Coordinates of C-alpha atoms in Angstrom, one line a residue:
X1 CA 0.0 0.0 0.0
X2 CA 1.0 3.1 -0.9
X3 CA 0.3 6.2 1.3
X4 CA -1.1 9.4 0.7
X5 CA 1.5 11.5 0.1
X6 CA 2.7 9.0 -2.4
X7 CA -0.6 8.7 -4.0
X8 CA -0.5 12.7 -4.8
X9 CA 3.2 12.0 -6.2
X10 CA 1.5 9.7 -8.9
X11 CA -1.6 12.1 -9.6
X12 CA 1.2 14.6 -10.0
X13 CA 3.6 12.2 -12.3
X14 CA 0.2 11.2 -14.7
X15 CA -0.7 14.8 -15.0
X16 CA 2.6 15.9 -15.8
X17 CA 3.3 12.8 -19.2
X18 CA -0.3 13.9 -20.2
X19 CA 0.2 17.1 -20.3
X20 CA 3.6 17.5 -21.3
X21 CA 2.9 14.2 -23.8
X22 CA 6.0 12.5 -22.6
X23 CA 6.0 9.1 -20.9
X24 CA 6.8 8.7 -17.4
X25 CA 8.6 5.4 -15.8
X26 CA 5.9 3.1 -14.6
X27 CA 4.2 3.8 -11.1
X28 CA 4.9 0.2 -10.3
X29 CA 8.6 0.6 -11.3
X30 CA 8.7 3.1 -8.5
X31 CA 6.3 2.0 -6.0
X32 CA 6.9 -2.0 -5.9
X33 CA 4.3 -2.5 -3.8
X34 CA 2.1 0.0 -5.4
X35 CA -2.1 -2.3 -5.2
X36 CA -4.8 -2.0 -7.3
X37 CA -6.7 -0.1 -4.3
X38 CA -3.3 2.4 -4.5
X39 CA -4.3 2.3 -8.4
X40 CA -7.6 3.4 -8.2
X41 CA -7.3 5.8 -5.6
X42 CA -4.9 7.6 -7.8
X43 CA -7.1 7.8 -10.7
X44 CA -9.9 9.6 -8.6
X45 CA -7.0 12.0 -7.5
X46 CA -6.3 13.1 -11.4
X47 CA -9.8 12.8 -12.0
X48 CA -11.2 15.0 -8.9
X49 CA -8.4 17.7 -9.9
X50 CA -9.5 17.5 -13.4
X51 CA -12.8 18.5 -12.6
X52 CA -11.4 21.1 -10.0
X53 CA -10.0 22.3 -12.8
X54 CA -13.0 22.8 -15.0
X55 CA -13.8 19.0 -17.1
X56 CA -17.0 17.8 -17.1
X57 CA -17.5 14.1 -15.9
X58 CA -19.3 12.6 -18.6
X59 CA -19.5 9.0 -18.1
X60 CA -16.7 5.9 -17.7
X61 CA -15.2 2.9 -19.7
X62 CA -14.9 -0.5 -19.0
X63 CA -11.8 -1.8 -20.3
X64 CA -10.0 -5.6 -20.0
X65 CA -13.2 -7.5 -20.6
X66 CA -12.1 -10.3 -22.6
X67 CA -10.5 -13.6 -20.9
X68 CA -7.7 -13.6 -22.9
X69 CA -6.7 -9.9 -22.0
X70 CA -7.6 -10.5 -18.1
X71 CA -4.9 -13.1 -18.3
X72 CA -2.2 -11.4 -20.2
X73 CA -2.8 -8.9 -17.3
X74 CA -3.1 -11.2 -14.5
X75 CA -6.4 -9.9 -13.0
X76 CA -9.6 -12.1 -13.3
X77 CA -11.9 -8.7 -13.8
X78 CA -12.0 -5.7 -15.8
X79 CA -11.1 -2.2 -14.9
X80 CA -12.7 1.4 -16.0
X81 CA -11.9 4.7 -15.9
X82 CA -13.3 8.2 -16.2
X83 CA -14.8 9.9 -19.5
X84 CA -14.8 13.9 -19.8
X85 CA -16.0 16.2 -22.0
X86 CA -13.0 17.1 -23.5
X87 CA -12.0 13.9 -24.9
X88 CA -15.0 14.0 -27.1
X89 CA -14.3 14.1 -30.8
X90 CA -16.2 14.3 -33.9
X91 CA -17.1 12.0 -36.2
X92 CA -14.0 12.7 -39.2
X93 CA -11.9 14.8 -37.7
X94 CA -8.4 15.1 -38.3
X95 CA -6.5 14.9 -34.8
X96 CA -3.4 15.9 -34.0
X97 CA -1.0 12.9 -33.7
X98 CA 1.4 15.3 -30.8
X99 CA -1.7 16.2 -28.8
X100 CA -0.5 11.8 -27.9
X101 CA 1.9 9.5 -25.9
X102 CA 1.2 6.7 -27.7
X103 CA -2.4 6.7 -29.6
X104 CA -4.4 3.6 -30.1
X105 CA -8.0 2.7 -31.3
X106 CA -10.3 0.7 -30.6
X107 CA -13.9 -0.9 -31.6
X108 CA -16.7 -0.6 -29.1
X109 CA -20.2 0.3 -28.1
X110 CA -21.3 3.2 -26.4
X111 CA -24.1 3.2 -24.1
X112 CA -26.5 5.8 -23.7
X113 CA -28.2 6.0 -19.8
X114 CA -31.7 7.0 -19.7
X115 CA -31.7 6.6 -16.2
X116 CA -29.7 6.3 -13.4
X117 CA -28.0 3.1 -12.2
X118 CA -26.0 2.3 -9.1
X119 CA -25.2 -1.2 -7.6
X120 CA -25.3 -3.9 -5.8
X121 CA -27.2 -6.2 -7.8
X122 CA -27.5 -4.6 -11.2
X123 CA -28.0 -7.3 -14.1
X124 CA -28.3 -7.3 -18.0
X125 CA -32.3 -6.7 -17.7
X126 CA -31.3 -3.6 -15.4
X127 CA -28.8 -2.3 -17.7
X128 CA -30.9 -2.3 -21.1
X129 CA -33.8 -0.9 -19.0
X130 CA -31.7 1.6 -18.2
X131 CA -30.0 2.4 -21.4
X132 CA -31.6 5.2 -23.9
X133 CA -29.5 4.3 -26.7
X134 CA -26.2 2.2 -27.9
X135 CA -24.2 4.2 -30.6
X136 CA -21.3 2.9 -32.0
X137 CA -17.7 4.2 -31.1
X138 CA -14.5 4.5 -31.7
X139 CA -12.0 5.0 -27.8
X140 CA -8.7 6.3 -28.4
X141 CA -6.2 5.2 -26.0
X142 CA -3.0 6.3 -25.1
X143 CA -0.1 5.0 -22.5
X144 CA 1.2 8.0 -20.4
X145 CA 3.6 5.0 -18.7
X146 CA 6.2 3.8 -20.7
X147 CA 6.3 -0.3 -21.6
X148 CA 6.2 -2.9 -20.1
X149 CA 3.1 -1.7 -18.1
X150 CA 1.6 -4.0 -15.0
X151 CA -2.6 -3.5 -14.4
X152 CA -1.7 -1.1 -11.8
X153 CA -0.1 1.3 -14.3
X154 CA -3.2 1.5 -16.7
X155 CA -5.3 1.3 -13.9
X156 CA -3.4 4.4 -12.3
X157 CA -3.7 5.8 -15.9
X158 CA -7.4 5.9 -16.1
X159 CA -7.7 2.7 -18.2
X160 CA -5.4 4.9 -20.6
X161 CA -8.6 6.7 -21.8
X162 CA -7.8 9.8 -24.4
X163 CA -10.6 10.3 -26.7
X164 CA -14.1 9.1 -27.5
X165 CA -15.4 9.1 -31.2
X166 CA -19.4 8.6 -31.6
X167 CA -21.1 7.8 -34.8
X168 CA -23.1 5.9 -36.9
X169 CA -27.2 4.7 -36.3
X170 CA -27.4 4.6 -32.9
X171 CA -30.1 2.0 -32.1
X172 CA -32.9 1.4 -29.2
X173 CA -31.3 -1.5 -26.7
X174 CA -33.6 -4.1 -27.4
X175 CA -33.6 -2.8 -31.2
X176 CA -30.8 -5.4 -32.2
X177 CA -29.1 -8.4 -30.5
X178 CA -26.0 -5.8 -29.6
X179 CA -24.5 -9.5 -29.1
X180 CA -23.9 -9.8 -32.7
X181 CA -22.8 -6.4 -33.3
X182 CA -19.7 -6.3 -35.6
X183 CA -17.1 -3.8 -36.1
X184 CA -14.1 -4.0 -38.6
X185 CA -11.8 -1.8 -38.4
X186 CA -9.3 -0.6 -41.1
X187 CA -6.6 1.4 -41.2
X188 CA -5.9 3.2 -44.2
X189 CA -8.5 0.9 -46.5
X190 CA -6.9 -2.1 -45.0
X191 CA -8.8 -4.4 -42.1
X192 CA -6.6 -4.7 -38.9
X193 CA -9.2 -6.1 -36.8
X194 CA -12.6 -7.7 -36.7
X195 CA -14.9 -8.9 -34.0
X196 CA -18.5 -9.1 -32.8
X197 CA -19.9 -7.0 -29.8
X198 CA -20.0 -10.8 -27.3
X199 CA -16.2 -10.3 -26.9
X200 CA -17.3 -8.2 -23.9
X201 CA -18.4 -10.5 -21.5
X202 CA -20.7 -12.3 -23.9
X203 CA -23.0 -9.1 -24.0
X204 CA -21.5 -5.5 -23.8
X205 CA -24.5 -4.7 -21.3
X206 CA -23.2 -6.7 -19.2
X207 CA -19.6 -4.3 -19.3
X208 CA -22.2 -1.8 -18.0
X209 CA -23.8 -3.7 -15.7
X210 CA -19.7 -4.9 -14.1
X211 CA -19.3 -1.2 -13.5
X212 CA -22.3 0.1 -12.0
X213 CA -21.6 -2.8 -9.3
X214 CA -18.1 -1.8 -8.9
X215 CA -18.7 1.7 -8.7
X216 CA -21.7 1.0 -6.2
X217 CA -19.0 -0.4 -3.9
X218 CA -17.6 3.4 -3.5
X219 CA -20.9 4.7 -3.3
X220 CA -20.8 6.3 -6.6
X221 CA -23.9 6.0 -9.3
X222 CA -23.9 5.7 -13.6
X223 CA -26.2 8.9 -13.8
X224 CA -28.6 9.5 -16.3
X225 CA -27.4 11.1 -20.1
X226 CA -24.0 9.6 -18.9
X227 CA -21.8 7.5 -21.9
X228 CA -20.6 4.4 -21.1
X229 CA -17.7 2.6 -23.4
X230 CA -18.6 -1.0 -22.6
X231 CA -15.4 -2.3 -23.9
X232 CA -13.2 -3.0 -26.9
X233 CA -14.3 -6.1 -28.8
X234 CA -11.0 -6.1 -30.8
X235 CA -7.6 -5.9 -30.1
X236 CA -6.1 -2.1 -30.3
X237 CA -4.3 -0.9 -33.6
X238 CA -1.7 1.5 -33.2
X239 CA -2.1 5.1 -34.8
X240 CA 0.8 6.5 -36.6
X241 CA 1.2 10.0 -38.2
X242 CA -1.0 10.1 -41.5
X243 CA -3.5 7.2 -40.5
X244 CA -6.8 7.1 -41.6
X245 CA -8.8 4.5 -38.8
X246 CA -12.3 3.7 -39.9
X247 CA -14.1 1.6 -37.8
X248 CA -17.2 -0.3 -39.8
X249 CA -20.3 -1.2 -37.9
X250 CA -22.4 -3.2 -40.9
X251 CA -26.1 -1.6 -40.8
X252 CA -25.1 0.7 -37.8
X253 CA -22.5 2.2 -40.5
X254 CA -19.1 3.8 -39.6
X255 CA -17.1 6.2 -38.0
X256 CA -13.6 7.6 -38.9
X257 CA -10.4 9.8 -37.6
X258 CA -7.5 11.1 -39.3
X259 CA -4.5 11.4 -37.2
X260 CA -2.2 14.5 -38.9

């Protein structure tokens, strides 16, 4: 465990690679005994003095939700972090590849909350209740710790969240089976990644549903017209200088970035 003063020394480390986009040593490098309680803790620091600072909270991710990520991490759950208005970008924009550590993408689902949702106890019937919309999405995520990063580095890192594109048809919850959801996604016209919306967890509602549990532990609530990222159902492709990523949805259609 780490204490408090060290916790700030992380919030202050985080803030600093992000800001400055230059990659920091790993928090578990420097605190060996650095927990995923320590981890946590010091995302909520670098969120709470975001928000001090201005940001709107506007929702959270879900990330690590398929089995064969959990293991290559060594954790037997996911993780999340926090989503704020400023990461929001629009449907084929060109971004700047600098404002970046280390940009990735990734295919997901965004969920739309009609209503508010705080566990114990929330299930797949609570979450699609709940739910106004699902929208499809592109998350843009970026390492502010340099490699080889343990959980407790992206956990520290707010699940490494950086940007959030939205696009598409977005579609009623019980419009679809969101199951079968696909997404391709290509990288200047050529497919990097394919996969169907079950990678996360066998239903991406139930991403949502893992979150509004976990955050119910800390007393905290998913509140209504708050986005959730449910979880990547590919593996991340790596963004260079010049890339066009468009991420294909089928008859939900597509969404695409330009990184410049």
């Amino acid at each position: 465990m780490m204490s408090d003063s060290d916790r700030r020394r992380a919030a202050d480390i985080l803030m600093a690679a992000e800001r400055e986009r230059k990659q920091a040593a790993q928090l578990s490098t420097t605190w060996p005994g650095i927990t995923i309680e320590d981890a946590y803790a010091i995302s909520t620091e670098v969120a709470h003095r975001k928000i001090a600072a201005g940001a709107k909270l506007i929702g959270h991710k879900v990330g690590l939700t398929s089995k064969a990520m959990q293991r290559s991490s060594q954790i037997d759950e996911p993780d999340y972090g926090h989503l704020f208005d400023y990461m929001m970008i629009p449907d084929g924009a060109k971004i700047a590849h600098a404002t970046y550590c280390r940009p990735r993408v990734e295919i997901e689902l965004a969920f739309i909350l009609g209503a508010r949702l705080m566990g114990p106890g929330v299930g797949l019937p609570d979450v699609l209740r709940a739910t106004e919309y699902v929208v499809p999405a592109i998350e843009i995520v970026d390492a502010r710790l340099q490699d080889p990063r343990k959980i407790f580095d992206t956990v520290a890192d707010n699940g490494a969240a950086a940007g959030i594109v939205i696009g598409g048809r977005p579609v009623g919850p019980m419009d679809v089976d969101l199951r079968w959801v696909g997404g391709i996604m290509y990288k200047n016209s050529e497919i990097e990644e394919t996969g169907v919306a079950a990678g996360v967890l066998g239903h991406p509602a139930l991403g949502v549903g893992w979150l509004a549990n976990k955050l119910g532990q800390k007393g905290v609530a998913l509140e209504a017209g708050h986005l959730v990222l449910a979880g990547s159902f590919t593996r991340v492709v790596f963004a260079q200088k010049g890339d066009t990523l468009h991420a294909d949805f089928g008859s939900l259609g597509g969404i695409a970035v330009q990184f410049v």
